């Protein structure tokens, strides 16, 4: 008689886009080479009286002193997820002001269709001091509900000079689909009885089911085990899913995009695996023992 499989799920309570959008440049005239109809300022940018449009050797860039901003509003699509913001920048004697944001910076705000801020203030690229031309970049998540990005080359309420060139915002990732995580190359799940630690006597047997389990952080959103394709990842057992535990789950991208699927925010999570019961155990009673459960466990 062959071995049979026992599906096991456990809930533990503890303390659409187009591929061609990837790489799409969103900033208009980020090189500042193109002039507006007046010929006196770069096209596509707001322009204060205390900004300078500088030309040298066939190149053009902008120069800002003592509280000035040059900006534009970028329309966003709902299937865009991550953008990379970059610029060439040079600072001369930029002082740190009274507030943390009183400096030179590439200011950003995500907004809805009415102009209201969406999400927290982004941790933008910013500078003080003096340094030569250099290129810096950073990747940002577009928060859910954001329709526009307000972008400004700025120096806020402080003294000094900052210069910008080659300002760029590119789409680098589309919002992920709701799907399960794929195992990395070379990682194999061993749920067969022969691979597990076992102890046998003439009347009883013991099978250790530690190892790699399927893991779903959104325990509170499901009264029964979530279906396949709903964002299952993988997590080693025994381990904690909380940050700082030293064990990182194998996660689908959707965990980063959806707050309910972020392990750090989850007090309830699902674990699931199959257990191959050895053939000699047919007809025996089976007991499941779970050690070191933090608070409570329900087995399905």
Tab-separated table of C-alpha atoms in Angstrom:
chain	number	residue	atom	x	y	z
A	1	UNK	CA	0.000	0.000	0.000
A	2	UNK	CA	1.448	3.364	-0.979
A	3	UNK	CA	1.833	6.410	1.226
A	4	UNK	CA	-1.013	8.916	1.353
A	5	UNK	CA	-0.891	12.694	1.714
A	6	UNK	CA	-2.491	14.765	4.454
A	7	UNK	CA	-3.094	18.441	3.505
A	8	UNK	CA	-2.451	20.704	6.469
A	9	UNK	CA	-3.103	24.419	6.899
A	10	UNK	CA	-2.512	26.333	10.084
A	11	UNK	CA	-3.481	29.873	11.083
A	12	UNK	CA	-1.205	31.368	13.738
A	13	UNK	CA	-2.042	34.433	15.809
A	14	UNK	CA	1.084	36.254	16.895
A	15	UNK	CA	2.281	39.363	19.131
A	16	UNK	CA	-2.182	46.097	-14.476
A	17	UNK	CA	0.249	47.466	-16.802
A	18	UNK	CA	1.907	47.362	-20.211
A	19	UNK	CA	5.532	46.145	-20.431
A	20	UNK	CA	6.414	48.992	-22.784
A	21	UNK	CA	5.916	51.452	-19.898
A	22	UNK	CA	9.087	50.171	-18.229
A	23	UNK	CA	11.876	52.681	-18.716
A	24	UNK	CA	9.455	55.360	-19.879
A	25	UNK	CA	10.809	58.871	-19.263
A	26	UNK	CA	8.216	61.015	-17.485
A	27	UNK	CA	10.022	64.362	-17.178
A	28	UNK	CA	9.538	66.843	-19.985
A	29	UNK	CA	12.751	68.564	-21.026
A	30	UNK	CA	14.781	67.180	-18.122
A	31	UNK	CA	17.972	68.246	-19.918
A	32	UNK	CA	16.762	71.892	-19.973
A	33	UNK	CA	17.914	72.157	-23.600
A	34	UNK	CA	14.554	73.097	-25.110
A	35	UNK	CA	13.297	76.694	-24.772
A	36	UNK	CA	9.700	77.786	-24.337
A	37	UNK	CA	8.108	80.123	-26.946
A	38	UNK	CA	9.644	83.179	-25.257
A	39	UNK	CA	13.128	81.755	-25.700
A	40	UNK	CA	14.078	82.985	-22.225
A	41	UNK	CA	13.351	79.889	-20.108
A	42	UNK	CA	13.292	76.085	-20.428
A	43	UNK	CA	10.077	74.580	-21.764
A	44	UNK	CA	7.915	72.444	-19.507
A	45	UNK	CA	8.990	73.972	-16.185
A	46	UNK	CA	7.531	76.612	-13.870
A	47	UNK	CA	9.909	79.537	-13.687
A	48	UNK	CA	10.480	81.969	-10.772
A	49	UNK	CA	12.227	85.307	-11.118
A	50	UNK	CA	15.244	84.201	-9.068
A	51	UNK	CA	16.155	81.188	-11.241
A	52	UNK	CA	18.841	81.278	-13.937
A	53	UNK	CA	18.975	79.296	-17.174
A	54	UNK	CA	22.674	78.787	-17.778
A	55	UNK	CA	24.420	77.901	-21.052
A	56	UNK	CA	28.016	76.828	-21.574
A	57	UNK	CA	29.702	74.805	-24.305
A	58	UNK	CA	26.384	73.911	-25.937
A	59	UNK	CA	24.899	72.576	-22.701
A	60	UNK	CA	22.128	74.171	-20.648
A	61	UNK	CA	21.119	73.719	-17.017
A	62	UNK	CA	19.400	75.658	-14.211
A	63	UNK	CA	20.892	77.535	-11.261
A	64	UNK	CA	18.926	78.375	-8.090
A	65	UNK	CA	19.877	80.633	-5.182
A	66	UNK	CA	18.405	81.491	-1.804
A	67	UNK	CA	14.917	79.928	-1.855
A	68	UNK	CA	13.757	79.112	-5.372
A	69	UNK	CA	11.926	76.231	-7.049
A	70	UNK	CA	11.517	75.109	-10.649
A	71	UNK	CA	8.942	72.368	-11.100
A	72	UNK	CA	6.475	70.399	-13.164
A	73	UNK	CA	3.552	68.050	-12.566
A	74	UNK	CA	3.810	64.499	-13.894
A	75	UNK	CA	0.717	62.416	-14.640
A	76	UNK	CA	0.821	58.855	-13.271
A	77	UNK	CA	-0.896	55.669	-14.421
A	78	UNK	CA	-2.527	53.244	-11.954
A	79	UNK	CA	-0.399	50.288	-13.079
A	80	UNK	CA	2.904	52.061	-12.427
A	81	UNK	CA	4.442	50.916	-9.159
A	82	UNK	CA	8.044	52.131	-8.848
A	83	UNK	CA	9.852	55.098	-10.335
A	84	UNK	CA	13.528	55.996	-10.360
A	85	UNK	CA	14.278	59.688	-9.801
A	86	UNK	CA	17.709	60.973	-10.772
A	87	UNK	CA	19.541	64.210	-11.523
A	88	UNK	CA	22.960	65.734	-12.020
A	89	UNK	CA	23.478	68.246	-9.240
A	90	UNK	CA	26.162	70.693	-8.066
A	91	UNK	CA	26.083	72.645	-4.795
A	92	UNK	CA	28.023	75.694	-3.664
A	93	UNK	CA	27.911	76.745	0.010
A	94	UNK	CA	24.399	75.399	0.613
A	95	UNK	CA	23.694	75.800	4.317
A	96	UNK	CA	21.404	73.690	6.465
A	97	UNK	CA	18.469	75.838	7.581
A	98	UNK	CA	16.387	75.724	10.745
A	99	UNK	CA	14.191	72.853	9.579
A	100	UNK	CA	15.313	69.548	8.142
A	101	UNK	CA	13.865	70.430	4.738
A	102	UNK	CA	15.636	73.805	4.575
A	103	UNK	CA	18.304	72.712	2.073
A	104	UNK	CA	18.740	71.945	-1.623
A	105	UNK	CA	16.541	69.081	-2.779
A	106	UNK	CA	14.611	67.423	-5.539
A	107	UNK	CA	11.270	67.918	-3.793
A	108	UNK	CA	8.440	65.467	-4.443
A	109	UNK	CA	4.791	65.061	-3.522
A	110	UNK	CA	2.394	62.371	-4.706
A	111	UNK	CA	-1.144	63.731	-5.091
A	112	UNK	CA	-4.657	62.700	-6.086
A	113	UNK	CA	-6.639	64.269	-8.921
A	114	UNK	CA	-7.595	67.197	-6.645
A	115	UNK	CA	-4.011	67.942	-5.657
A	116	UNK	CA	-4.252	66.504	-2.144
A	117	UNK	CA	-1.169	64.691	-0.889
A	118	UNK	CA	-1.291	60.889	-1.047
A	119	UNK	CA	0.890	58.932	1.365
A	120	UNK	CA	3.766	60.254	3.434
A	121	UNK	CA	6.289	62.834	2.297
A	122	UNK	CA	8.862	60.862	0.268
A	123	UNK	CA	12.455	60.664	1.598
A	124	UNK	CA	13.784	62.676	-1.334
A	125	UNK	CA	17.276	63.364	-2.629
A	126	UNK	CA	18.653	66.415	-0.794
A	127	UNK	CA	21.982	68.166	-0.262
A	128	UNK	CA	24.007	70.711	1.686
A	129	UNK	CA	27.604	71.926	1.429
A	130	UNK	CA	29.799	72.279	-1.634
A	131	UNK	CA	30.599	69.591	-4.200
A	132	UNK	CA	31.176	69.292	-7.980
A	133	UNK	CA	28.757	67.862	-10.503
A	134	UNK	CA	27.568	64.377	-9.614
A	135	UNK	CA	24.636	62.143	-10.496
A	136	UNK	CA	22.361	60.721	-7.814
A	137	UNK	CA	19.290	58.522	-8.071
A	138	UNK	CA	16.714	56.828	-5.867
A	139	UNK	CA	13.770	54.472	-6.375
A	140	UNK	CA	10.350	55.358	-4.933
A	141	UNK	CA	7.111	53.422	-4.548
A	142	UNK	CA	4.056	55.160	-6.004
A	143	UNK	CA	1.390	55.048	-3.258
A	144	UNK	CA	-2.043	53.657	-4.025
A	145	UNK	CA	-4.395	56.387	-5.235
A	146	UNK	CA	-1.671	58.721	-6.506
A	147	UNK	CA	-2.579	60.340	-9.825
A	148	UNK	CA	0.188	62.925	-10.096
A	149	UNK	CA	3.750	63.580	-8.991
A	150	UNK	CA	4.700	67.158	-8.144
A	151	UNK	CA	8.448	67.455	-8.791
A	152	UNK	CA	10.550	70.523	-7.964
A	153	UNK	CA	14.231	71.351	-8.287
A	154	UNK	CA	14.523	73.478	-5.150
A	155	UNK	CA	16.498	75.296	-2.531
A	156	UNK	CA	14.248	76.031	0.462
A	157	UNK	CA	14.671	78.854	3.001
A	158	UNK	CA	18.444	78.782	3.181
A	159	UNK	CA	21.539	80.322	1.618
A	160	UNK	CA	23.728	78.951	-1.139
A	161	UNK	CA	23.487	77.869	-4.751
A	162	UNK	CA	22.339	74.606	-6.331
A	163	UNK	CA	22.437	73.651	-10.007
A	164	UNK	CA	20.431	70.898	-11.722
A	165	UNK	CA	20.775	69.117	-15.041
A	166	UNK	CA	19.529	65.855	-16.604
A	167	UNK	CA	16.539	65.518	-14.268
A	168	UNK	CA	14.822	62.198	-14.891
A	169	UNK	CA	11.865	60.179	-13.620
A	170	UNK	CA	11.499	56.724	-15.157
A	171	UNK	CA	9.069	53.866	-14.589
A	172	UNK	CA	11.117	50.906	-13.332
A	173	UNK	CA	8.404	48.501	-12.124
A	174	UNK	CA	4.734	47.886	-12.828
A	175	UNK	CA	2.297	47.195	-10.030
A	176	UNK	CA	2.543	43.454	-9.335
A	177	UNK	CA	-0.234	40.990	-9.958
A	178	UNK	CA	-1.834	38.978	-7.186
A	179	UNK	CA	0.041	35.693	-7.438
A	180	UNK	CA	2.039	33.239	-5.354
A	181	UNK	CA	5.807	33.384	-4.981
A	182	UNK	CA	7.958	31.176	-7.164
A	183	UNK	CA	10.790	29.312	-5.494
A	184	UNK	CA	14.257	30.635	-6.401
A	185	UNK	CA	16.413	28.468	-8.670
A	186	UNK	CA	17.955	25.604	-6.750
A	187	UNK	CA	15.460	25.726	-3.863
A	188	UNK	CA	13.494	22.486	-3.545
A	189	UNK	CA	10.615	21.758	-1.168
A	190	UNK	CA	10.989	18.322	0.417
A	191	UNK	CA	7.684	17.248	1.924
A	192	UNK	CA	8.221	13.508	1.464
A	193	UNK	CA	8.469	11.308	4.541
A	194	UNK	CA	11.871	9.919	3.538
A	195	UNK	CA	13.437	13.401	3.767
A	196	UNK	CA	12.052	14.110	7.257
A	197	UNK	CA	13.547	13.212	10.618
A	198	UNK	CA	11.680	10.158	11.944
A	199	UNK	CA	11.550	8.042	15.063
A	200	UNK	CA	9.848	4.624	15.066
A	201	UNK	CA	8.873	2.061	17.689
A	202	UNK	CA	6.712	-1.045	17.246
A	203	UNK	CA	3.634	0.894	18.413
A	204	UNK	CA	4.193	4.509	17.448
A	205	UNK	CA	6.095	6.784	15.119
A	206	UNK	CA	7.152	10.405	15.056
A	207	UNK	CA	7.690	12.574	11.973
A	208	UNK	CA	9.220	16.075	12.073
A	209	UNK	CA	7.523	18.476	9.659
A	210	UNK	CA	9.909	21.402	10.078
A	211	UNK	CA	11.205	22.912	6.866
A	212	UNK	CA	9.877	25.191	4.156
A	213	UNK	CA	6.140	25.882	4.476
A	214	UNK	CA	3.842	27.998	2.375
A	215	UNK	CA	3.105	31.252	4.220
A	216	UNK	CA	0.357	33.865	3.798
A	217	UNK	CA	0.490	37.057	5.936
A	218	UNK	CA	-3.146	38.131	5.502
A	219	UNK	CA	-4.580	35.835	8.174
A	220	UNK	CA	-7.227	38.280	9.351
A	221	UNK	CA	-8.632	38.600	5.832
A	222	UNK	CA	-9.542	34.914	5.516
A	223	UNK	CA	-11.561	32.684	7.842
A	224	UNK	CA	-10.398	29.597	5.956
A	225	UNK	CA	-7.095	28.954	4.161
A	226	UNK	CA	-6.619	31.460	1.314
A	227	UNK	CA	-6.773	29.935	-2.171
A	228	UNK	CA	-3.784	29.314	-4.370
A	229	UNK	CA	-2.820	32.388	-6.351
A	230	UNK	CA	-3.804	34.815	-3.570
A	231	UNK	CA	-0.299	35.819	-2.487
A	232	UNK	CA	1.242	32.774	-0.829
A	233	UNK	CA	4.955	32.934	-0.115
A	234	UNK	CA	7.346	30.579	1.662
A	235	UNK	CA	8.817	30.658	5.171
A	236	UNK	CA	11.094	28.357	7.082
A	237	UNK	CA	9.635	26.576	10.119
A	238	UNK	CA	10.611	27.142	12.876
A	239	UNK	CA	11.002	30.903	12.426
A	240	UNK	CA	9.245	34.201	13.081
A	241	UNK	CA	7.835	36.287	10.245
A	242	UNK	CA	8.500	39.554	12.076
A	243	UNK	CA	11.370	41.854	10.963
A	244	UNK	CA	14.589	41.312	12.867
A	245	UNK	CA	14.081	37.576	13.260
A	246	UNK	CA	16.967	36.844	10.911
A	247	UNK	CA	14.792	34.762	8.568
A	248	UNK	CA	13.427	36.361	5.410
A	249	UNK	CA	10.364	34.861	3.696
A	250	UNK	CA	10.373	34.052	-0.009
A	251	UNK	CA	7.792	36.632	-0.999
A	252	UNK	CA	5.857	37.578	-4.141
A	253	UNK	CA	6.122	41.230	-5.180
A	254	UNK	CA	2.498	41.822	-4.173
A	255	UNK	CA	3.521	41.729	-0.490
A	256	UNK	CA	5.414	44.982	-0.941
A	257	UNK	CA	2.556	46.597	-2.853
A	258	UNK	CA	-0.365	45.620	-0.593
A	259	UNK	CA	-0.358	46.737	3.050
A	260	UNK	CA	-2.481	43.761	4.185
A	261	UNK	CA	0.171	41.379	2.841
A	262	UNK	CA	3.160	42.958	4.571
A	263	UNK	CA	4.414	40.554	7.284
A	264	UNK	CA	5.506	43.407	9.561
A	265	UNK	CA	1.876	44.565	9.767
A	266	UNK	CA	0.385	41.096	10.224
A	267	UNK	CA	-0.661	39.784	13.616
A	268	UNK	CA	-2.287	36.755	12.006
A	269	UNK	CA	-0.796	34.532	9.320
A	270	UNK	CA	-1.443	31.243	7.574
A	271	UNK	CA	0.982	28.346	7.260
A	272	UNK	CA	0.310	25.467	4.883
A	273	UNK	CA	2.026	22.294	3.715
A	274	UNK	CA	1.323	18.724	2.747
A	275	UNK	CA	2.386	15.871	5.004
A	276	UNK	CA	3.193	12.504	3.509
A	277	UNK	CA	2.078	9.934	6.060
A	278	UNK	CA	4.195	6.748	5.959
A	279	UNK	CA	2.316	3.705	4.698
A	280	UNK	CA	2.907	1.664	7.915
A	281	UNK	CA	0.909	4.292	9.825
A	282	UNK	CA	-2.330	3.414	8.023
A	283	UNK	CA	-5.107	2.902	10.560
A	284	UNK	CA	-3.299	4.704	13.369
A	285	UNK	CA	-4.521	7.816	15.119
A	286	UNK	CA	-2.583	10.937	14.151
A	287	UNK	CA	-1.667	13.762	16.515
A	288	UNK	CA	-0.232	17.143	15.541
A	289	UNK	CA	2.117	18.802	18.031
A	290	UNK	CA	3.183	22.442	17.533
A	291	UNK	CA	5.856	23.749	19.888
A	292	UNK	CA	6.560	27.399	20.766
A	293	UNK	CA	3.408	28.909	19.280
A	294	UNK	CA	3.484	32.542	20.416
A	295	UNK	CA	-0.201	32.875	21.297
A	296	UNK	CA	-2.729	30.681	19.535
A	297	UNK	CA	-3.030	28.282	16.599
A	298	UNK	CA	-5.986	26.894	14.660
A	299	UNK	CA	-5.532	23.846	12.437
A	300	UNK	CA	-7.570	23.175	9.282
